[in-house]
Short mmCIF file of N, CA and C in Angstrom, two decimals:
data_model
loop_
_atom_site.label_atom_id
_atom_site.label_comp_id
_atom_site.label_asym_id
_atom_site.label_seq_id
_atom_site.Cartn_x
_atom_site.Cartn_y
_atom_site.Cartn_z
N MET A 1 19.65 -3.20 85.07
CA MET A 1 20.40 -4.20 84.36
C MET A 1 20.88 -3.64 83.03
N THR A 2 20.04 -2.95 82.38
CA THR A 2 20.43 -2.37 81.11
C THR A 2 21.53 -1.33 81.29
N SER A 3 21.50 -0.64 82.40
CA SER A 3 22.55 0.35 82.61
C SER A 3 23.89 -0.33 82.84
N ILE A 4 23.89 -1.50 83.50
CA ILE A 4 25.14 -2.24 83.70
C ILE A 4 25.63 -2.76 82.35
N LEU A 5 24.73 -3.24 81.56
CA LEU A 5 25.10 -3.75 80.23
C LEU A 5 25.66 -2.62 79.38
N ILE A 6 25.07 -1.46 79.43
CA ILE A 6 25.56 -0.31 78.68
C ILE A 6 26.92 0.11 79.23
N ASP A 7 27.08 0.08 80.56
CA ASP A 7 28.38 0.43 81.15
C ASP A 7 29.47 -0.55 80.71
N ILE A 8 29.12 -1.84 80.65
CA ILE A 8 30.09 -2.86 80.22
C ILE A 8 30.47 -2.63 78.75
N ILE A 9 29.48 -2.33 77.93
CA ILE A 9 29.75 -2.08 76.50
C ILE A 9 30.63 -0.84 76.35
N VAL A 10 30.30 0.22 77.10
CA VAL A 10 31.08 1.45 77.03
C VAL A 10 32.50 1.19 77.54
N ALA A 11 32.62 0.42 78.63
CA ALA A 11 33.95 0.09 79.17
C ALA A 11 34.74 -0.72 78.14
N GLY A 12 34.07 -1.68 77.50
CA GLY A 12 34.75 -2.48 76.46
C GLY A 12 35.20 -1.60 75.30
N LEU A 13 34.34 -0.69 74.89
CA LEU A 13 34.72 0.21 73.80
C LEU A 13 35.87 1.13 74.23
N LEU A 14 35.87 1.55 75.51
CA LEU A 14 36.97 2.37 76.01
C LEU A 14 38.28 1.58 76.03
N VAL A 15 38.22 0.32 76.42
CA VAL A 15 39.42 -0.53 76.40
C VAL A 15 39.90 -0.70 74.97
N ALA A 16 38.97 -0.94 74.04
CA ALA A 16 39.34 -1.09 72.63
C ALA A 16 39.94 0.21 72.11
N THR A 17 39.37 1.35 72.51
CA THR A 17 39.89 2.65 72.09
C THR A 17 41.29 2.86 72.65
N CYS A 18 41.48 2.49 73.92
CA CYS A 18 42.82 2.63 74.53
C CYS A 18 43.83 1.74 73.82
N ALA A 19 43.43 0.53 73.49
CA ALA A 19 44.34 -0.39 72.79
C ALA A 19 44.69 0.18 71.41
N TYR A 20 43.67 0.68 70.72
CA TYR A 20 43.92 1.25 69.39
C TYR A 20 44.80 2.49 69.51
N CYS A 21 44.60 3.31 70.54
CA CYS A 21 45.45 4.49 70.75
C CYS A 21 46.89 4.08 71.02
N PHE A 22 47.08 2.98 71.77
CA PHE A 22 48.42 2.48 72.04
C PHE A 22 49.09 2.04 70.73
N VAL A 23 48.37 1.28 69.90
CA VAL A 23 48.91 0.83 68.61
C VAL A 23 49.21 2.03 67.73
N LEU A 24 48.29 2.97 67.69
CA LEU A 24 48.48 4.17 66.88
C LEU A 24 49.67 4.98 67.37
N SER A 25 49.86 5.05 68.69
CA SER A 25 50.99 5.77 69.25
C SER A 25 52.31 5.13 68.82
N ARG A 26 52.37 3.81 68.83
CA ARG A 26 53.59 3.11 68.40
C ARG A 26 53.86 3.37 66.91
N ARG A 27 52.82 3.34 66.11
CA ARG A 27 53.00 3.60 64.67
C ARG A 27 53.48 5.02 64.43
N LEU A 28 52.92 5.97 65.16
CA LEU A 28 53.34 7.36 65.02
C LEU A 28 54.79 7.54 65.47
N LYS A 29 55.17 6.82 66.54
CA LYS A 29 56.56 6.88 67.01
C LYS A 29 57.50 6.35 65.94
N THR A 30 57.13 5.23 65.31
CA THR A 30 57.95 4.66 64.23
C THR A 30 58.02 5.63 63.05
N LEU A 31 56.90 6.23 62.73
CA LEU A 31 56.86 7.19 61.63
C LEU A 31 57.74 8.40 61.92
N ARG A 32 57.70 8.89 63.16
CA ARG A 32 58.52 10.04 63.53
C ARG A 32 60.01 9.71 63.48
N SER A 33 60.38 8.51 63.94
CA SER A 33 61.80 8.13 63.87
C SER A 33 62.23 7.99 62.41
N GLY A 34 61.35 7.45 61.58
CA GLY A 34 61.64 7.38 60.15
C GLY A 34 61.75 8.76 59.53
N GLN A 35 60.93 9.68 60.02
CA GLN A 35 60.97 11.05 59.52
C GLN A 35 62.29 11.71 59.89
N THR A 36 62.79 11.45 61.09
CA THR A 36 64.08 12.00 61.52
C THR A 36 65.20 11.47 60.64
N GLU A 37 65.17 10.16 60.39
CA GLU A 37 66.19 9.57 59.51
C GLU A 37 66.08 10.15 58.10
N LEU A 38 64.85 10.32 57.64
CA LEU A 38 64.65 10.89 56.31
C LEU A 38 65.19 12.31 56.24
N MET A 39 64.97 13.10 57.27
CA MET A 39 65.50 14.46 57.29
C MET A 39 67.03 14.46 57.28
N GLN A 40 67.64 13.51 58.00
CA GLN A 40 69.10 13.40 57.99
C GLN A 40 69.59 13.04 56.59
N ILE A 41 68.91 12.10 55.96
CA ILE A 41 69.30 11.69 54.61
C ILE A 41 69.15 12.85 53.63
N ILE A 42 68.05 13.58 53.76
CA ILE A 42 67.83 14.74 52.88
C ILE A 42 68.91 15.79 53.11
N GLY A 43 69.29 16.00 54.38
CA GLY A 43 70.37 16.96 54.68
C GLY A 43 71.68 16.54 54.05
N LYS A 44 72.00 15.25 54.14
CA LYS A 44 73.24 14.76 53.53
C LYS A 44 73.18 14.88 52.01
N PHE A 45 72.02 14.58 51.44
CA PHE A 45 71.86 14.70 49.99
C PHE A 45 72.02 16.16 49.56
N ASP A 46 71.44 17.07 50.33
CA ASP A 46 71.57 18.50 50.02
C ASP A 46 73.03 18.93 50.06
N GLU A 47 73.74 18.49 51.08
CA GLU A 47 75.16 18.83 51.20
C GLU A 47 75.95 18.26 50.02
N ALA A 48 75.66 17.02 49.65
CA ALA A 48 76.37 16.40 48.53
C ALA A 48 76.07 17.12 47.22
N SER A 49 74.82 17.53 47.03
CA SER A 49 74.48 18.23 45.79
C SER A 49 75.14 19.61 45.74
N ARG A 50 75.25 20.27 46.87
CA ARG A 50 75.94 21.58 46.89
C ARG A 50 77.42 21.41 46.58
N ARG A 51 78.03 20.35 47.15
CA ARG A 51 79.44 20.09 46.83
C ARG A 51 79.61 19.79 45.35
N ALA A 52 78.68 19.01 44.81
CA ALA A 52 78.76 18.67 43.39
C ALA A 52 78.64 19.94 42.54
N GLU A 53 77.76 20.84 42.91
CA GLU A 53 77.62 22.10 42.17
C GLU A 53 78.91 22.92 42.22
N ARG A 54 79.51 23.00 43.42
CA ARG A 54 80.77 23.75 43.54
C ARG A 54 81.86 23.11 42.70
N ASN A 55 81.97 21.79 42.79
CA ASN A 55 83.00 21.09 42.01
C ASN A 55 82.75 21.22 40.52
N LEU A 56 81.49 21.20 40.12
CA LEU A 56 81.17 21.37 38.71
C LEU A 56 81.56 22.76 38.23
N ALA A 57 81.32 23.77 39.05
CA ALA A 57 81.72 25.14 38.68
C ALA A 57 83.23 25.24 38.56
N ILE A 58 83.95 24.60 39.49
CA ILE A 58 85.42 24.61 39.44
C ILE A 58 85.89 23.90 38.18
N MET A 59 85.28 22.74 37.89
CA MET A 59 85.68 22.00 36.70
C MET A 59 85.40 22.80 35.43
N GLN A 60 84.28 23.49 35.40
CA GLN A 60 83.95 24.30 34.23
C GLN A 60 84.97 25.43 34.07
N LYS A 61 85.31 26.08 35.17
CA LYS A 61 86.30 27.16 35.12
C LYS A 61 87.64 26.62 34.64
N ASN A 62 88.06 25.48 35.19
CA ASN A 62 89.32 24.87 34.77
C ASN A 62 89.26 24.45 33.31
N GLY A 63 88.11 23.96 32.87
CA GLY A 63 87.97 23.56 31.47
C GLY A 63 88.12 24.74 30.53
N VAL A 64 87.53 25.87 30.91
CA VAL A 64 87.66 27.07 30.08
C VAL A 64 89.11 27.52 30.03
N THR A 65 89.77 27.52 31.20
CA THR A 65 91.18 27.92 31.25
C THR A 65 92.04 26.99 30.42
N MET A 66 91.81 25.69 30.58
CA MET A 66 92.59 24.72 29.82
C MET A 66 92.30 24.83 28.32
N GLY A 67 91.06 25.14 27.98
CA GLY A 67 90.71 25.33 26.57
C GLY A 67 91.47 26.50 25.97
N ARG A 68 91.55 27.59 26.73
CA ARG A 68 92.31 28.75 26.24
C ARG A 68 93.79 28.41 26.09
N ASP A 69 94.33 27.71 27.10
CA ASP A 69 95.73 27.30 27.02
C ASP A 69 95.96 26.39 25.82
N LEU A 70 95.03 25.48 25.59
CA LEU A 70 95.15 24.57 24.46
C LEU A 70 95.06 25.33 23.14
N ASP A 71 94.21 26.34 23.08
CA ASP A 71 94.13 27.17 21.87
C ASP A 71 95.45 27.88 21.62
N ASP A 72 96.07 28.39 22.68
CA ASP A 72 97.38 29.05 22.53
C ASP A 72 98.43 28.07 22.02
N VAL A 73 98.46 26.89 22.62
CA VAL A 73 99.44 25.88 22.20
C VAL A 73 99.18 25.47 20.75
N THR A 74 97.93 25.31 20.39
CA THR A 74 97.58 24.94 19.02
C THR A 74 98.00 26.03 18.04
N ALA A 75 97.78 27.28 18.41
CA ALA A 75 98.18 28.39 17.53
C ALA A 75 99.70 28.40 17.35
N ARG A 76 100.44 28.18 18.45
CA ARG A 76 101.90 28.12 18.34
C ARG A 76 102.33 26.94 17.49
N ALA A 77 101.65 25.81 17.64
CA ALA A 77 101.99 24.63 16.84
C ALA A 77 101.75 24.89 15.36
N HIS A 78 100.65 25.55 15.03
CA HIS A 78 100.38 25.88 13.62
C HIS A 78 101.44 26.84 13.09
N ALA A 79 101.85 27.80 13.90
CA ALA A 79 102.90 28.73 13.47
C ALA A 79 104.20 27.97 13.22
N LEU A 80 104.53 27.03 14.11
CA LEU A 80 105.74 26.23 13.91
C LEU A 80 105.63 25.35 12.66
N ILE A 81 104.45 24.81 12.43
CA ILE A 81 104.24 24.00 11.22
C ILE A 81 104.48 24.84 9.98
N ASP A 82 103.92 26.06 9.97
CA ASP A 82 104.12 26.94 8.82
C ASP A 82 105.60 27.28 8.65
N GLU A 83 106.27 27.58 9.76
CA GLU A 83 107.69 27.92 9.69
C GLU A 83 108.51 26.74 9.21
N LEU A 84 108.21 25.56 9.73
CA LEU A 84 108.94 24.36 9.30
C LEU A 84 108.66 24.04 7.84
N SER A 85 107.45 24.31 7.39
CA SER A 85 107.10 24.08 5.98
C SER A 85 107.94 24.98 5.08
N VAL A 86 108.09 26.25 5.50
CA VAL A 86 108.94 27.17 4.73
C VAL A 86 110.37 26.67 4.71
N MET A 87 110.86 26.20 5.88
CA MET A 87 112.24 25.70 5.95
C MET A 87 112.42 24.46 5.08
N VAL A 88 111.44 23.56 5.09
CA VAL A 88 111.54 22.34 4.27
C VAL A 88 111.54 22.71 2.80
N ASN A 89 110.70 23.66 2.40
CA ASN A 89 110.69 24.09 1.00
C ASN A 89 112.02 24.71 0.61
N ALA A 90 112.57 25.54 1.51
CA ALA A 90 113.88 26.14 1.23
C ALA A 90 114.94 25.05 1.14
N GLY A 91 114.87 24.06 2.04
CA GLY A 91 115.82 22.94 2.00
C GLY A 91 115.68 22.15 0.71
N ASP A 92 114.45 21.94 0.25
CA ASP A 92 114.24 21.24 -1.02
C ASP A 92 114.85 22.03 -2.18
N ASN A 93 114.64 23.35 -2.17
CA ASN A 93 115.22 24.18 -3.23
C ASN A 93 116.75 24.10 -3.21
N ILE A 94 117.33 24.16 -2.02
CA ILE A 94 118.79 24.06 -1.90
C ILE A 94 119.26 22.70 -2.39
N ALA A 95 118.52 21.64 -2.02
CA ALA A 95 118.89 20.29 -2.45
C ALA A 95 118.83 20.17 -3.97
N VAL A 96 117.82 20.77 -4.58
CA VAL A 96 117.71 20.74 -6.05
C VAL A 96 118.89 21.47 -6.67
N ARG A 97 119.24 22.63 -6.11
CA ARG A 97 120.38 23.38 -6.66
C ARG A 97 121.68 22.60 -6.47
N ILE A 98 121.86 21.99 -5.29
CA ILE A 98 123.08 21.19 -5.06
C ILE A 98 123.12 20.02 -6.03
N GLU A 99 121.98 19.40 -6.25
CA GLU A 99 121.94 18.27 -7.19
C GLU A 99 122.30 18.73 -8.60
N GLY A 100 121.83 19.92 -8.97
CA GLY A 100 122.19 20.46 -10.28
C GLY A 100 123.68 20.73 -10.38
N VAL A 101 124.26 21.30 -9.33
CA VAL A 101 125.70 21.57 -9.32
C VAL A 101 126.47 20.26 -9.38
N VAL A 102 126.04 19.27 -8.61
CA VAL A 102 126.71 17.96 -8.62
C VAL A 102 126.64 17.34 -10.01
N ASN A 103 125.51 17.44 -10.65
CA ASN A 103 125.38 16.90 -12.01
C ASN A 103 126.29 17.64 -12.99
N GLU A 104 126.40 18.97 -12.82
CA GLU A 104 127.30 19.73 -13.68
C GLU A 104 128.74 19.31 -13.45
N VAL A 105 129.12 19.15 -12.17
CA VAL A 105 130.48 18.74 -11.85
C VAL A 105 130.75 17.35 -12.43
N ARG A 106 129.82 16.46 -12.35
CA ARG A 106 129.99 15.11 -12.90
C ARG A 106 130.16 15.17 -14.42
N SER A 107 129.31 15.99 -15.03
CA SER A 107 129.42 16.06 -16.50
C SER A 107 130.73 16.72 -16.91
N LEU A 108 131.19 17.74 -16.14
CA LEU A 108 132.50 18.34 -16.43
C LEU A 108 133.61 17.33 -16.20
N GLY A 109 133.49 16.55 -15.13
CA GLY A 109 134.49 15.52 -14.85
C GLY A 109 134.51 14.47 -15.95
N ALA A 110 133.36 14.09 -16.44
CA ALA A 110 133.29 13.10 -17.52
C ALA A 110 133.86 13.69 -18.80
N THR A 111 133.62 14.97 -19.05
CA THR A 111 134.16 15.62 -20.23
C THR A 111 135.66 15.69 -20.14
N ARG A 112 136.22 16.01 -19.01
CA ARG A 112 137.67 16.08 -18.83
C ARG A 112 138.30 14.71 -19.01
N GLN A 113 137.66 13.70 -18.47
CA GLN A 113 138.22 12.36 -18.60
C GLN A 113 138.19 11.91 -20.06
N SER A 114 137.17 12.27 -20.77
CA SER A 114 137.12 11.87 -22.18
C SER A 114 138.15 12.64 -22.99
N LYS A 115 138.49 13.86 -22.58
CA LYS A 115 139.52 14.62 -23.27
C LYS A 115 140.89 14.05 -22.96
N ARG A 116 141.11 13.52 -21.80
CA ARG A 116 142.40 12.95 -21.42
C ARG A 116 142.64 11.63 -22.13
N ARG A 117 141.65 10.89 -22.33
CA ARG A 117 141.82 9.59 -22.98
C ARG A 117 141.93 9.79 -24.48
N PRO A 118 142.91 9.22 -25.00
CA PRO A 118 142.99 9.29 -26.46
C PRO A 118 142.01 8.30 -27.07
N SER A 119 141.35 8.70 -28.06
CA SER A 119 140.39 7.83 -28.71
C SER A 119 140.98 7.02 -29.79
#
């Protein structure tokens, strides 16, 4: 009788073990499918980060090139500013001389008119 009771207990424990193995198998299957999805996501993230690195390198190269171009344009602009400043100063000097000549002509004209008019 005790051997039957022990056999029943062992059989019950075997059934419980089989049930637990079935549950554990399902959990492992879910975990493995999640792992596959995770690997796909990691692969996509790796690809995106590599693309970002390449694009960043291209942007940096373009930035350096554009910076050099901008430096050249700025240098030319400063040269033009200096040249225009010289031209404006020369124009101011010419305007001052013309104004002096005009004032002389006016004063000569006023002197002539006063000589023509009898006082």
